[in-house]
CSV table of C-alpha atoms in Angstrom, one decimal:
chain,number,residue,atom,x,y,z
Q,1,MET,CA,20.2,-20.4,-45.0
Q,2,ALA,CA,19.3,-22.5,-41.9
Q,3,ALA,CA,20.5,-19.7,-39.6
Q,4,VAL,CA,18.2,-17.2,-41.4
Q,5,SER,CA,15.2,-19.3,-40.8
Q,6,GLN,CA,16.0,-19.7,-37.1
Q,7,LEU,CA,15.6,-16.0,-36.4
Q,8,PRO,CA,13.2,-15.3,-33.5
Q,9,PRO,CA,9.9,-13.8,-34.8
Q,10,PRO,CA,9.9,-10.1,-34.3
Q,11,ARG,CA,6.9,-8.4,-32.6
Q,12,GLY,CA,4.7,-6.1,-34.7
Q,13,GLY,CA,3.5,-6.4,-38.3
Q,14,ALA,CA,6.1,-3.9,-39.6
Q,15,LEU,CA,9.0,-5.8,-38.0
Q,16,GLN,CA,7.7,-9.1,-39.5
Q,17,ARG,CA,7.6,-7.5,-42.9
Q,18,LEU,CA,11.0,-6.1,-42.5
Q,19,GLN,CA,12.4,-9.5,-41.4
Q,20,ASP,CA,10.6,-11.3,-44.3
Q,21,ASN,CA,12.0,-8.7,-46.8
Q,22,TYR,CA,15.6,-9.4,-45.5
Q,23,VAL,CA,15.1,-13.2,-45.5
Q,24,ALA,CA,13.8,-13.0,-49.1
Q,25,ARG,CA,16.7,-10.8,-50.2
Q,26,ILE,CA,19.3,-13.1,-48.6
Q,27,ASP,CA,17.7,-16.2,-50.1
Q,28,GLU,CA,17.7,-14.5,-53.6
Q,29,HIS,CA,21.4,-13.5,-53.4
Q,30,VAL,CA,22.4,-16.9,-52.1
Q,31,ASP,CA,20.4,-18.6,-54.8
Q,32,ARG,CA,22.2,-16.5,-57.5
Q,33,LEU,CA,25.5,-17.4,-56.0
Q,34,LEU,CA,24.6,-21.2,-56.1
Q,35,ASP,CA,23.2,-21.0,-59.7
Q,36,GLY,CA,26.3,-19.2,-60.8
Q,37,TYR,CA,28.6,-21.7,-59.2
Q,38,SER,CA,26.7,-24.6,-60.7
Q,39,ASP,CA,26.7,-22.8,-64.2
Q,40,LEU,CA,30.5,-22.4,-63.8
Q,41,LEU,CA,30.9,-26.1,-63.0
Q,42,THR,CA,28.7,-27.3,-65.9
Q,43,MET,CA,30.5,-25.0,-68.4
Q,44,SER,CA,33.9,-26.1,-67.2
Q,45,LYS,CA,33.1,-29.8,-67.7
Q,46,THR,CA,33.5,-29.6,-71.4
Q,47,GLY,CA,35.8,-32.2,-72.7
Q,48,ASP,CA,37.2,-30.0,-75.3
Q,49,ARG,CA,40.1,-27.8,-74.2
Q,50,LEU,CA,39.3,-25.3,-76.8
Q,51,GLN,CA,36.4,-23.3,-75.8
Q,52,THR,CA,34.5,-21.0,-78.1
Q,53,GLU,CA,34.1,-17.3,-77.6
Q,54,ARG,CA,30.5,-17.9,-76.7
Q,55,GLU,CA,31.5,-20.2,-73.8
Q,56,ASN,CA,34.1,-17.7,-72.6
Q,57,LEU,CA,31.5,-14.9,-72.7
Q,58,GLN,CA,29.0,-17.0,-70.8
Q,59,LEU,CA,31.7,-17.8,-68.1
Q,60,ASP,CA,32.5,-14.0,-67.8
Q,61,ILE,CA,28.8,-13.2,-67.6
Q,62,THR,CA,28.2,-15.9,-65.0
Q,63,ALA,CA,31.2,-14.7,-63.0
Q,64,ALA,CA,30.1,-11.1,-63.1
Q,65,ARG,CA,26.5,-12.2,-61.9
Q,66,MET,CA,28.2,-14.1,-59.0
Q,67,VAL,CA,30.3,-11.0,-58.0
Q,68,HIS,CA,27.2,-8.8,-58.1
Q,69,ALA,CA,25.2,-11.4,-56.0
Q,70,GLY,CA,28.1,-11.5,-53.6
Q,71,GLU,CA,28.3,-7.8,-53.3
Q,72,SER,CA,24.6,-7.5,-52.9
Q,73,LEU,CA,24.7,-10.0,-50.1
Q,74,LEU,CA,27.5,-8.1,-48.4
Q,75,MET,CA,25.3,-4.9,-48.6
Q,76,VAL,CA,22.4,-6.8,-46.9
Q,77,VAL,CA,24.7,-8.0,-44.3
Q,78,ASN,CA,26.0,-4.5,-43.7
Q,79,GLU,CA,22.4,-3.1,-43.4
Q,80,LEU,CA,21.6,-5.8,-40.9
Q,81,LYS,CA,24.7,-5.0,-38.9
Q,82,HIS,CA,23.7,-1.3,-39.0
Q,83,ILE,CA,20.2,-2.0,-37.9
Q,84,PHE,CA,21.5,-4.3,-35.1
Q,85,LEU,CA,23.8,-1.7,-33.8
Q,86,VAL,CA,21.2,1.1,-34.0
Q,87,ASN,CA,18.4,-1.0,-32.5
Q,88,ASP,CA,20.3,-3.1,-30.1
Q,89,PHE,CA,18.1,-1.9,-27.2
Q,90,ALA,CA,19.4,-4.4,-24.7
Q,91,ALA,CA,23.0,-3.1,-25.1
Q,92,ARG,CA,21.8,0.5,-25.2
Q,93,ASN,CA,19.7,0.0,-22.0
Q,94,SER,CA,22.7,-1.7,-20.3
Q,95,ASP,CA,24.9,1.3,-21.3
Q,96,LEU,CA,22.3,3.7,-20.0
Q,97,ALA,CA,21.9,1.8,-16.8
Q,98,ALA,CA,25.7,1.8,-16.2
Q,99,LEU,CA,25.8,5.5,-16.9
Q,100,SER,CA,22.9,6.1,-14.6
Q,101,GLU,CA,24.6,4.2,-11.8
Q,102,GLU,CA,27.8,6.2,-12.3
Q,103,TYR,CA,25.9,9.4,-12.2
Q,104,GLU,CA,24.0,8.3,-9.0
Q,105,ARG,CA,27.4,7.4,-7.4
Q,106,GLN,CA,28.8,10.8,-8.3
Q,107,ALA,CA,25.6,12.5,-7.0
Q,108,ASP,CA,25.9,10.6,-3.7
Q,109,GLU,CA,29.6,11.6,-3.4
Q,110,SER,CA,28.7,15.2,-4.1
Q,111,ARG,CA,25.9,15.1,-1.5
Q,112,ALA,CA,28.2,13.6,1.0
Q,113,ALA,CA,30.8,16.3,0.3
Q,114,LEU,CA,28.1,19.0,0.5
Q,115,ARG,CA,27.0,17.6,4.0
Q,116,ARG,CA,30.6,17.7,5.2
Q,117,LEU,CA,31.0,21.3,4.0
Q,118,GLU,CA,27.7,22.3,5.7
Q,119,LEU,CA,28.9,20.7,8.9
Q,120,GLU,CA,32.2,22.6,8.7
Q,121,VAL,CA,30.5,25.9,7.9
Q,122,GLY,CA,28.1,25.3,10.9
Q,123,ASP,CA,31.2,24.7,13.1
Q,124,VAL,CA,32.9,27.8,11.9
Q,125,GLU,CA,29.7,29.9,12.5
Q,126,ARG,CA,29.3,28.4,16.0
Q,127,GLU,CA,32.9,29.2,16.8
Q,128,LEU,CA,32.6,32.7,15.4
Q,129,ALA,CA,29.4,33.3,17.4
Q,130,GLN,CA,31.0,32.0,20.6
Q,131,ALA,CA,34.1,34.2,20.1
Q,132,ARG,CA,31.8,37.3,19.6
Q,133,ARG,CA,29.9,36.4,22.7
Q,134,LEU,CA,33.1,36.0,24.7
Q,135,GLN,CA,34.3,39.3,23.4
Q,136,ALA,CA,31.1,41.0,24.2
Q,137,LEU,CA,31.2,39.6,27.7
Q,138,ALA,CA,34.8,40.8,28.1
Q,139,GLY,CA,33.7,44.3,27.0
Q,140,SER,CA,35.9,44.6,24.0
Q,141,GLN,CA,34.9,45.3,20.6
Q,142,PRO,CA,34.6,42.3,18.2
Q,143,PRO,CA,37.3,42.2,15.5
Q,144,PRO,CA,36.2,43.9,12.2
Q,145,LEU,CA,35.2,41.6,9.5
Q,146,MET,CA,37.4,43.6,7.0
Q,147,SER,CA,41.1,44.2,7.8
Q,148,PRO,CA,42.0,47.8,8.4
Q,149,GLU,CA,44.1,49.8,5.9
Q,150,PRO,CA,47.8,49.6,6.8
Q,151,ALA,CA,49.0,52.7,8.6
Q,152,ASP,CA,51.9,53.4,6.2
Q,153,THR,CA,49.5,53.9,3.3
Q,154,PRO,CA,49.0,57.6,2.5
Q,155,HIS,CA,45.6,58.9,2.3
Q,156,VAL,CA,44.6,60.8,-0.7
Q,157,THR,CA,43.1,64.3,0.1
Q,158,ASP,CA,41.6,66.8,-2.2
Q,159,SER,CA,44.1,69.8,-2.3
Q,160,HIS,CA,41.6,71.9,-4.3
Q,161,SER,CA,39.2,72.5,-1.4
C-alpha cells in the first residue's frame, strides 16, 4: 500500500479522480484480503479439533471472499497495465522519434541516390549532345533514336489493291 501512496500526482482534475478511484479500489481489495486472512486465522485457533458445520461454512465463505478480492485486485492491476501501455506517451514518443529518424535517414539516402541519377542523366545527355554536334560537323546524319527494322523481315503488303 505504500507504493500506491507514492504515485506522482497526475495533472488535471479528471486524472486525479481516476487515480483516486484506483487507489480506493486497490485499498478496498487489499483490506478485504487482510480481513479474510485474519478471519481465517481467528477461526482456525479453536482448541476443539471437531469444528461445527457453521464454522466450516464460515471458513468456506471467508475463503471465497478472499478469492474474489484477489481476483478483483488482479483485474485492477490488469486495467492499470492496460492504461499504462496505452497511455505511455514517453515510450510512444520515443518510438515515434526512432521511426522519424529512420524515415529521415531513408529520405536522405533516396535524395542522394536521386542526385546521383540526375548527375548520370546529365552526363549522358551532354555526351549525346556532343556526339550529335560532332556528327553534324562531320556532315553525317545522327543515328536514329529507334533501331531500324531488320532487312530480312518481310513487309506485309495489301494484295487486294
